[in-house]
Coordinates of C-alpha atoms and ligand atoms in Angstrom, one line a residue:
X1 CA 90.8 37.5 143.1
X2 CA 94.2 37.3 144.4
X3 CA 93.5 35.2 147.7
X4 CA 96.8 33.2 148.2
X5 CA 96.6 29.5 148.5
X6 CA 96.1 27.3 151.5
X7 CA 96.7 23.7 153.2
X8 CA 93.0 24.5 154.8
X9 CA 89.7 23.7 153.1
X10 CA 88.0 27.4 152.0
X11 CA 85.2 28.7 152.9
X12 CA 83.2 31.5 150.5
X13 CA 80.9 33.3 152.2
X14 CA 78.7 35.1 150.2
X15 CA 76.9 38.1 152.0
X16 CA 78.2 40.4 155.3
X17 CA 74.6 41.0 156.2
X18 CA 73.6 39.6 160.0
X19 CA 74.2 35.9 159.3
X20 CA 77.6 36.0 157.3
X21 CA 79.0 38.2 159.9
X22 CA 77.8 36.2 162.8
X23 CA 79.4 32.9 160.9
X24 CA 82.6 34.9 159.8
X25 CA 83.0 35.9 163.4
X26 CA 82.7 32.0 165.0
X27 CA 85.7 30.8 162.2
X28 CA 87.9 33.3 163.4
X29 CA 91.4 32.0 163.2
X30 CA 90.0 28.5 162.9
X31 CA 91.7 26.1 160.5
X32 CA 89.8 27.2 157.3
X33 CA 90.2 29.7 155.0
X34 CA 87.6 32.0 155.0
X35 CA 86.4 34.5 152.4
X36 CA 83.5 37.1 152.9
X37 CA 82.3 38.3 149.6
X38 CA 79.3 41.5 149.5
X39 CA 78.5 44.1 147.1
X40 CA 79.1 46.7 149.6
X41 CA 81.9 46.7 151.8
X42 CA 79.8 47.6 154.9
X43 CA 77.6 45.9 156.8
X44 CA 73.9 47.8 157.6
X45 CA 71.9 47.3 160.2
X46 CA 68.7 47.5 158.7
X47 CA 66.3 47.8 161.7
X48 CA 67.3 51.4 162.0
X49 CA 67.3 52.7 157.7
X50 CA 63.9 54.4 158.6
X51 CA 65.9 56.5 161.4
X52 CA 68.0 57.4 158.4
X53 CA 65.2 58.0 156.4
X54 CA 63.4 60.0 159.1
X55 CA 66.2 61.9 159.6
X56 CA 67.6 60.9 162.9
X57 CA 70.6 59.3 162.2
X58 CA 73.6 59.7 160.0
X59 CA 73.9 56.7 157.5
X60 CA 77.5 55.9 159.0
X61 CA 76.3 54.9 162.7
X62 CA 74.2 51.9 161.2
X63 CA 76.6 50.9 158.8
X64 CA 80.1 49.2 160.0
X65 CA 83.0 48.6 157.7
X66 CA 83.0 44.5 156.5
X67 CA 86.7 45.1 156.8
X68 CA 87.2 46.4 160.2
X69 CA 84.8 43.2 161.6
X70 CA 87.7 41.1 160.0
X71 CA 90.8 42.9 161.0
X72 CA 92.3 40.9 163.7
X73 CA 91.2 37.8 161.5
X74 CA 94.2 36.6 159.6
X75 CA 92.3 33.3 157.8
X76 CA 89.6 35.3 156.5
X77 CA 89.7 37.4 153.4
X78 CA 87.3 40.0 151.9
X79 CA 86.4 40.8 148.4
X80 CA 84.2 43.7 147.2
X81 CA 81.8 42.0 144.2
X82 CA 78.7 40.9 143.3
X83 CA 78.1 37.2 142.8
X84 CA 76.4 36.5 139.6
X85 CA 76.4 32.7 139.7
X86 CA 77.2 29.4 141.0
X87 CA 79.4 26.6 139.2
X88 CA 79.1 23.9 141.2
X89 CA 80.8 21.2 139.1
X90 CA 83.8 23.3 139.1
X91 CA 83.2 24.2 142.6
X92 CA 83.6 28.2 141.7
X93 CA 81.1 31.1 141.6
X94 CA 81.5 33.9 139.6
X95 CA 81.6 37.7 140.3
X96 CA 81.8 41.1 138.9
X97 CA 85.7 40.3 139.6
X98 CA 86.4 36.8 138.4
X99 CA 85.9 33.4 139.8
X100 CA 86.9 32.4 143.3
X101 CA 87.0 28.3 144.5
X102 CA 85.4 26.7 147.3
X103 CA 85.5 24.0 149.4
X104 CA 82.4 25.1 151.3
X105 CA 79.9 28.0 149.8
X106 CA 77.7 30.1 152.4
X107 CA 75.3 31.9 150.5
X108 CA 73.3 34.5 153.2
X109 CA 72.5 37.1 150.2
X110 CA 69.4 38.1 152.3
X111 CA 66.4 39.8 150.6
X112 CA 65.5 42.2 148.2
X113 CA 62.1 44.3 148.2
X114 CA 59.2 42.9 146.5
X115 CA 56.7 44.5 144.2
X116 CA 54.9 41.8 143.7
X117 CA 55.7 42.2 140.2
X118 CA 54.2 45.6 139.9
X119 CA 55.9 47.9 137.5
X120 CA 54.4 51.3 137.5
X121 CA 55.0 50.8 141.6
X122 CA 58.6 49.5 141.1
X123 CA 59.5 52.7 139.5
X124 CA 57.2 55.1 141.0
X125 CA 57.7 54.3 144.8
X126 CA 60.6 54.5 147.0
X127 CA 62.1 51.7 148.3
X128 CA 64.1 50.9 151.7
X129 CA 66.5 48.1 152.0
X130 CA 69.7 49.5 151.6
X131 CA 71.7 52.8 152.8
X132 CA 71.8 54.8 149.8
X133 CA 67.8 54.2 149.4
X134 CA 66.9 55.4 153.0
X135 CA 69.1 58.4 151.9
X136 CA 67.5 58.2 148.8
X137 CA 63.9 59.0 151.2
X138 CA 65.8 61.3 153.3
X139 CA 66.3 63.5 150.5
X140 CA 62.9 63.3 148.8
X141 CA 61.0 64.4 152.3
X142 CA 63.7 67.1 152.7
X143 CA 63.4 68.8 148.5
X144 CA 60.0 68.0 149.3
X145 CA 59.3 70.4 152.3
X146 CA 61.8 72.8 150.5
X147 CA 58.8 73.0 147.0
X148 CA 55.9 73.0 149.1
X149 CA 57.3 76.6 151.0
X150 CA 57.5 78.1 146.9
X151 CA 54.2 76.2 146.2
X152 CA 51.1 78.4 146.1
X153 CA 49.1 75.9 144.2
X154 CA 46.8 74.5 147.2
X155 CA 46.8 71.1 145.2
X156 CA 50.5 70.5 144.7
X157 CA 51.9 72.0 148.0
X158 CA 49.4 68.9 149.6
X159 CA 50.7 66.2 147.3
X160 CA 54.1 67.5 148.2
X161 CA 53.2 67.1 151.8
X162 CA 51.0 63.8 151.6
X163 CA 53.3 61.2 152.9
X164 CA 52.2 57.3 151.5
X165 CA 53.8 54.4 153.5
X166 CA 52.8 51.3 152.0
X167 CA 53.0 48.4 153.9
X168 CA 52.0 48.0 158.0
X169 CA 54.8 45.7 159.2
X170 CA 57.1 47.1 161.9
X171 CA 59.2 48.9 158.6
X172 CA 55.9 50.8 158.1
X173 CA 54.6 51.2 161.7
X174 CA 57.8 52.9 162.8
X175 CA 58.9 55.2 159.6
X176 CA 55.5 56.9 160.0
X177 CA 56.3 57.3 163.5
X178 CA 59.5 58.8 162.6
X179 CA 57.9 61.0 160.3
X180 CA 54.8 61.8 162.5
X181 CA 57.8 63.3 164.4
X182 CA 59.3 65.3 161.3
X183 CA 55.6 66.5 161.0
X184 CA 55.2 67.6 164.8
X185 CA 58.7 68.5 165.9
X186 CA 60.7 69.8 163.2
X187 CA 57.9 71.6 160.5
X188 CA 56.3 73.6 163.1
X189 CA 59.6 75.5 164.2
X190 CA 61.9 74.9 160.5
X191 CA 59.2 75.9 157.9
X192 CA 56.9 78.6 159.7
X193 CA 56.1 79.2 156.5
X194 CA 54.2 76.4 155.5
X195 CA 51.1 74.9 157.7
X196 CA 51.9 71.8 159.3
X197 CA 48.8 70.6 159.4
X198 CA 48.7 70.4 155.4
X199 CA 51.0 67.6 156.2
X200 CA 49.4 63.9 156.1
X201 CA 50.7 60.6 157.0
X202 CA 49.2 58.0 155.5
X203 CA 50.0 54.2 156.7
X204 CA 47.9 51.5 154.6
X205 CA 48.6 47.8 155.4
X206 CA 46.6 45.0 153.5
X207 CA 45.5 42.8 156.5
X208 CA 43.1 43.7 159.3
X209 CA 45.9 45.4 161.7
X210 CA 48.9 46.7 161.6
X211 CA 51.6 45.2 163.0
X212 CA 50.3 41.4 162.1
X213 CA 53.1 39.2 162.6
X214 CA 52.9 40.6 166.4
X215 CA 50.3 40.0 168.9
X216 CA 46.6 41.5 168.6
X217 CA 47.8 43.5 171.9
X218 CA 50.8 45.0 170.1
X219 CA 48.6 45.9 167.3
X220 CA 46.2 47.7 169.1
X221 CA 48.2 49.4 171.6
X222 CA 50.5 50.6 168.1
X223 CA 47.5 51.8 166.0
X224 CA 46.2 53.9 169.0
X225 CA 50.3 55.4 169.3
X226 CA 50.3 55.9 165.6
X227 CA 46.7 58.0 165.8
X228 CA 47.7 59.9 168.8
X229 CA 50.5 61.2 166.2
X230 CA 48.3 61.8 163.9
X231 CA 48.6 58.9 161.2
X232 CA 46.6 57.9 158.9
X233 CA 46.1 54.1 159.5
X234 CA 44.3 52.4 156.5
X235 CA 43.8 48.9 157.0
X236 CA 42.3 46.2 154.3
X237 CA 43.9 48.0 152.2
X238 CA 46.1 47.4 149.3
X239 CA 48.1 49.6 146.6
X240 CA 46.7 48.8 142.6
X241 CA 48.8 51.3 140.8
X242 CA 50.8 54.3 141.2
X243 CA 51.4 56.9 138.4
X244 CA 54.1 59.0 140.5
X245 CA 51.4 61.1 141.3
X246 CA 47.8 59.3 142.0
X247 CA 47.8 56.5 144.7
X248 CA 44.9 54.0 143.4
X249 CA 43.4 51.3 146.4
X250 CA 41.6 48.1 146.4
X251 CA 39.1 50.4 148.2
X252 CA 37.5 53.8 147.6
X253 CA 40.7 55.5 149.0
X254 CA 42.5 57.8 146.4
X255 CA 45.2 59.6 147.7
X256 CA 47.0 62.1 145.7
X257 CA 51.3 62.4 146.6
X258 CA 54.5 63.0 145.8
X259 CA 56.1 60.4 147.9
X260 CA 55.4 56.6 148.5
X261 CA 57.3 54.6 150.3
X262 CA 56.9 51.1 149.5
X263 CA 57.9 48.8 152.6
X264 CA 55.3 46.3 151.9
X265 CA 57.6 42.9 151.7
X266 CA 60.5 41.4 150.7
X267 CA 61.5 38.6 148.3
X268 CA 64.8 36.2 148.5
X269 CA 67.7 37.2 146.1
X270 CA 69.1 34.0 145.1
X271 CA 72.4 33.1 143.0
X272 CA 71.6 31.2 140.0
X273 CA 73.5 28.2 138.8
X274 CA 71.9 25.9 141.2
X275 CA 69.9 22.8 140.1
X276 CA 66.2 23.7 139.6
X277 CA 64.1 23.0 143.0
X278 CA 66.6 24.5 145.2
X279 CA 64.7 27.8 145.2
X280 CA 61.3 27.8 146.3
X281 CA 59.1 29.8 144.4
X282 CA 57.3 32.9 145.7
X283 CA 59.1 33.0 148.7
X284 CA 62.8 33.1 146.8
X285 CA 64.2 31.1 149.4
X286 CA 66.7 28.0 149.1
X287 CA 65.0 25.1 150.7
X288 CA 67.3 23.9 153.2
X289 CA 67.5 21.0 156.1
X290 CA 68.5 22.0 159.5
X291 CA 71.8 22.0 159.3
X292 CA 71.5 25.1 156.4
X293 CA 72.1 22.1 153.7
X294 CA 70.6 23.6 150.2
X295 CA 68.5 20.7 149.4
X296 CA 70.4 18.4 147.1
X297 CA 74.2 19.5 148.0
X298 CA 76.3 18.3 151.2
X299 CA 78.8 21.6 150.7
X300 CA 76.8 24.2 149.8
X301 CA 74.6 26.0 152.8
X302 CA 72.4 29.2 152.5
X303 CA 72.0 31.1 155.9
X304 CA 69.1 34.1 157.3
X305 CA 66.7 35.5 155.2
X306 CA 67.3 33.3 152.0
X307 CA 67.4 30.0 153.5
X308 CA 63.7 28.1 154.1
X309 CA 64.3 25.5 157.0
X310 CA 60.5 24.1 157.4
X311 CA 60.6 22.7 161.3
X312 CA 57.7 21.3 163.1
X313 CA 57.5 24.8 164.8
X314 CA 58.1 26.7 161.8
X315 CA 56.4 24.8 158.7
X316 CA 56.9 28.2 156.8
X317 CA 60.8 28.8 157.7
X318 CA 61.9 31.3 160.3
X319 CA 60.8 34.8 159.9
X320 CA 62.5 37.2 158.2
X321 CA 64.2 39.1 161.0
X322 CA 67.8 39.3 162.1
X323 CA 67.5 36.6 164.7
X324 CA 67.3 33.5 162.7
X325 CA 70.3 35.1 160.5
X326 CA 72.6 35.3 163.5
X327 CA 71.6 32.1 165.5
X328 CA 72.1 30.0 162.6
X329 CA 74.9 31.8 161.0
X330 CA 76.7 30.9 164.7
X331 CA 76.2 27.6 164.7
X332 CA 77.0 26.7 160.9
X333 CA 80.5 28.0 161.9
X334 CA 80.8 25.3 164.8
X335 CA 78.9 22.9 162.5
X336 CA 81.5 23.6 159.5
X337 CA 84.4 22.7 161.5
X338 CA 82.7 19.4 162.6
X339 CA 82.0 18.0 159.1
X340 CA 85.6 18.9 157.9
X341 CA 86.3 16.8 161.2
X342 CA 84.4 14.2 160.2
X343 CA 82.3 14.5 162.9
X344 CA 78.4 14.7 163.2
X345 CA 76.5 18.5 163.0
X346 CA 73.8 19.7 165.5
X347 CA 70.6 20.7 164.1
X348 CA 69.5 24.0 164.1
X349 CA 66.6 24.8 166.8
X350 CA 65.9 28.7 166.9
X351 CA 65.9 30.5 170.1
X352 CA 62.8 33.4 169.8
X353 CA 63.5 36.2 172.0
X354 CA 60.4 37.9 171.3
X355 CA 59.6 40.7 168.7
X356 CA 59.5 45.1 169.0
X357 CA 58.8 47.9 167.0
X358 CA 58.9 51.2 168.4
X359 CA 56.4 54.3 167.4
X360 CA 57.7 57.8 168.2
X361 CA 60.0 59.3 170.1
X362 CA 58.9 57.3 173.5
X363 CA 56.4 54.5 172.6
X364 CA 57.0 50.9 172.0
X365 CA 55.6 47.5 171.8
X366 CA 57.4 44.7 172.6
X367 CA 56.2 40.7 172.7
X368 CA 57.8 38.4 174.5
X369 CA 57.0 34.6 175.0
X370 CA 55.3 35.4 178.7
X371 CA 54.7 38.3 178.8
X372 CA 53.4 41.6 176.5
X373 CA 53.5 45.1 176.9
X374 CA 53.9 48.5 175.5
X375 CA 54.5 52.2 175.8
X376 CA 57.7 54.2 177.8
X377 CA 59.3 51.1 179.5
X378 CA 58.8 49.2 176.5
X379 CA 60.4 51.7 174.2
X380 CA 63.2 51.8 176.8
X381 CA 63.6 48.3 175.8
X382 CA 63.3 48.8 172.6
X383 CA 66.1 51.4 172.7
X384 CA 68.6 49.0 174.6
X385 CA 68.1 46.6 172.7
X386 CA 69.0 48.1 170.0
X387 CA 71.9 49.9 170.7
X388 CA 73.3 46.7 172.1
X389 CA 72.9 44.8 168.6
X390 CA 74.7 47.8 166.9
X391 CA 77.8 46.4 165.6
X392 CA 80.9 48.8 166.8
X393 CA 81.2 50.3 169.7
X394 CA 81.5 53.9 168.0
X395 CA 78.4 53.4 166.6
X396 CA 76.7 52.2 169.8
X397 CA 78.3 55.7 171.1
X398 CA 77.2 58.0 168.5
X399 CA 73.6 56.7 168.4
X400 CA 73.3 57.0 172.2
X401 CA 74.4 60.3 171.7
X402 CA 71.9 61.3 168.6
X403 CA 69.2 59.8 170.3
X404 CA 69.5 61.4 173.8
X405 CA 70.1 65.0 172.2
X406 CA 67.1 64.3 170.0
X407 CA 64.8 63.2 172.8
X408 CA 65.8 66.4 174.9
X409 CA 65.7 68.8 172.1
X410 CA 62.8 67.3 170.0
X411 CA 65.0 67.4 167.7
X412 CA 66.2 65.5 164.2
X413 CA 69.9 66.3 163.7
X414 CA 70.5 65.2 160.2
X415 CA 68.1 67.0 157.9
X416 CA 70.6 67.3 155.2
X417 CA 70.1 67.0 151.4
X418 CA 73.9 65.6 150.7
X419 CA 73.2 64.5 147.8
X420 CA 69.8 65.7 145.7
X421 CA 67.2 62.8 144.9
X422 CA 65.8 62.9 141.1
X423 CA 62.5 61.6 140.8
X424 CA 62.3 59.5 136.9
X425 CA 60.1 61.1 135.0
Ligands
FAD501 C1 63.9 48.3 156.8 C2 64.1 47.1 157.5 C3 63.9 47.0 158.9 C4 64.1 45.8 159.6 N1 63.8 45.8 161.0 C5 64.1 44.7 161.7 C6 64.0 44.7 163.1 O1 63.6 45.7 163.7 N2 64.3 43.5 163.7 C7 64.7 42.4 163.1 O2 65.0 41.4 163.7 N3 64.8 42.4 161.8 C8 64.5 43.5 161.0 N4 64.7 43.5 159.7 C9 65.1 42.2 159.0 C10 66.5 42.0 159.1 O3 67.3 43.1 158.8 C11 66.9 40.8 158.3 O4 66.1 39.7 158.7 C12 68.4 40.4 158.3 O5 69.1 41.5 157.8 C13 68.7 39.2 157.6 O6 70.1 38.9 157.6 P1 70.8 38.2 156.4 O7 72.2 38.1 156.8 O8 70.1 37.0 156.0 O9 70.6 39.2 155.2 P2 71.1 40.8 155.0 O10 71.3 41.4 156.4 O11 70.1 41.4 154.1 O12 72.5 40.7 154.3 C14 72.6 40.2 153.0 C15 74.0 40.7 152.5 O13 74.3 40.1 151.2 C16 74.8 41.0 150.3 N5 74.5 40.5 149.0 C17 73.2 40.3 148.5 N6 73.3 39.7 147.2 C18 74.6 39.7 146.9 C19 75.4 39.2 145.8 N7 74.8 38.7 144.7 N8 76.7 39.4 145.8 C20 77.3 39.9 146.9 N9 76.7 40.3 148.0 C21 75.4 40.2 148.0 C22 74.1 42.3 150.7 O14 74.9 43.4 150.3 C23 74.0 42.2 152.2 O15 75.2 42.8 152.8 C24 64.5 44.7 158.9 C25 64.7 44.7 157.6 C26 64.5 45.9 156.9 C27 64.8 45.9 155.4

């Protein structure tokens, strides 16, 4: 791998997603060694793929260079691979590149989407997790609009134009706001030709409400936002199968489209290697203490998403949000440097600063600890909050920018098929 030799202890980290940056960041220049390993050599900010879906954004301003975060770094290294597994008696893991040593290993590999083992729906529906997928969706909505104006067959122009979103979450909630949007905005005034109301938005989410890791409040206020813009909210409901074509329900709901967009869950994505235990089943997650510890080793640590620190206050680990990733990912880099010290680590306590999701172009729910609320000020919020978090100050700029021309225009600037999605057959 070509990382030159040092007097100081290194430090892999494995993953540039919210909680290896935030724990790259705090070693800067410290006496360790540090090297970032990811598959991609960008960091995304996931909270805003559906814009990129929808759309609204370019991929670029939510995804930041891993190498420009590390630039004025000169202890910390990065290597573009994928990690494969974990040899901890030789203290190396391998990669797509070759074998790198540690000292300390970070693994923060986040999540990957979960089908819950479903096949026909693994290949059939379209996933969102990474850039190229939300393109991936951006390009599927756009070729789709495109055959439904040729279409005279009443049938397939609706399938073509029946939009599935699996899964009620705040993913789900806010791409079929996004797309509500597409429907009411941009088809009326780009596609004369075709009827916009032949376009349907389906959301179906297998509890009672959408939105449930959010208050009942948030729920409410979000359904009644998401019906104003005309979605379809299904709740109790659950995907069996889909052929590509025929969406089949726990319920008498048959839907018949062209485009699913499975955003129903995520699982861990673990390195193998480690002793059996380490990974809890279902979730995915290494079971860690709360100093990030994987159970059973004193010098390897997983971080965010894949790590399952069970607290008092959280007996079913943190949830899965960017939070967690970046408040522990902080405070492993102090607590790193104490153990090489020799001196004792502070446990992790995690710092909620309440939960959004935003629904349209200027509705939002927000929770906080004290206090709830929802609709124009809250999607103010929402927007600050966001753009703050960006990483880059470009990006910050350009999104500000997209987002105040969209809001003025009712518009959705990048409705480009770059590069052509193929459906497999
Ligand atoms: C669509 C979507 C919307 C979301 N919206 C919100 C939101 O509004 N608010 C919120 O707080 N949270 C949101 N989240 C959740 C949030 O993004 C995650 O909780 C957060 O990203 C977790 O950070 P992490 O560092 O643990 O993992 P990630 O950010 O997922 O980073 C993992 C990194 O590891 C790399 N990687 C994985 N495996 C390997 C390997 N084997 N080798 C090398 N590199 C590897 C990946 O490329 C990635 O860069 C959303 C997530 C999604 C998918």
């Amino acid at each position: 791998m070509n990382i030159p030799a040092s007097k100081n202890p290194r430090v892999v980290i494995v993953g540039g997603g919210f909680a290896g940056i935030s724990m790259v960041k705090q070693l800067a220049n410290k006496p360790v060694q540090v090297v970032l390993i990811d598959k991609h050599n960008y960091h995304t900010f996931q909270p805003l793929l559906y814009q990129v879906s929808s759309s609204g954004l370019e991929p670029d301003s939510i995804a930041y260079p891993l190498r420009k975060i590390i630039k004025k770094q000169k202890n910390t290294f990065f290597r573009l691979a994928e990690v494969n597994n974990i040899n901890h008696e030789a203290r190396v893991v391998q990669t797509s590149i070759g074998e790198i040593a540690y000292d300390y290993l970070v693994i923060a590999t986040g999540t990957k989407t979960n089908f819950f083992g479903n096949k026909a729906i693994e290949s059939n529906s379209m996933p969102m997790k990474t850039v190229p997928q939300a393109l991936n969706i951006r390009s599927l909505i756009l070729q789709n609009f495109e055959k439904a104006a040729i279409t005279n067959d009443k049938e397939a122009r609706e399938a073509l134009l029946n939009f599935v979103i699996v899964g009620g979450g705040p993913t789900g909630v806010e791409l079929a706001g996004a797309i509500a949007e597409l429907k009411n905005n941009i088809l009326p005034r780009d596609y004369h030709d075709l009827n916009a109301s032949d376009m349907q938005i389906h959301l179906l989410e297998g509890s009672a409400r959408v939105l449930p890791p959010m208050s009942k409040q948030a729920s409410e206020k979000s359904e009644k936002f998401l019906k104003a813009l005309g979605v379809k909210v299904h709740c109790n409901t659950f995907v069996k199968d889909y052929d590509g074509l025929k969406v089949t329900t726990n319920t008498d709901l048959k839907l018949e489209s062209e485009t699913v967009i499975w955003a129903a869950g995520v699982t861990g994505s673990p390195v193998s290697g480690l002793q059996e235990g380490t990974v809890v089943e279902r979730a995915n997650r290494y079971l860690v203490n709360q100093y990030n510890q994987v159970q059973g080793y004193d010098t390897i640590f997983a971080l965010g998403d894949i790590a399952l620190m069970k607290t008092e206050a959280y007996p079913k680990g943190h949830p899965q949000v960017a939070q967690p990733a970046i408040q522990q990912g902080k405070l492993l880099g102090k607590n790193i440097l104490k153990l090489i010290e020799g001196k004792p680590m502070k446990k992790f306590e995690y710092h909620d600063k309440g939960s959004m999701a935003t629904i349209g172009r200027n509705k939002a729910v927000v929770d906080l600890k004290a206090y709830k609320f929802g609709g124009f000020f809250a999607w103010f919020v929402w927007m600050f909050v966001h753009l703050m978090s960006l990483v880059g100050f470009r990006n910050r700029v350009i999104v500000f920018f997209n987002w105040t021309y969209n809001y003025i225009n009712f518009d959705k600037a990048a409705r480009l098929i770059i590069r052509p999605f193929h459906k497999s057959k």
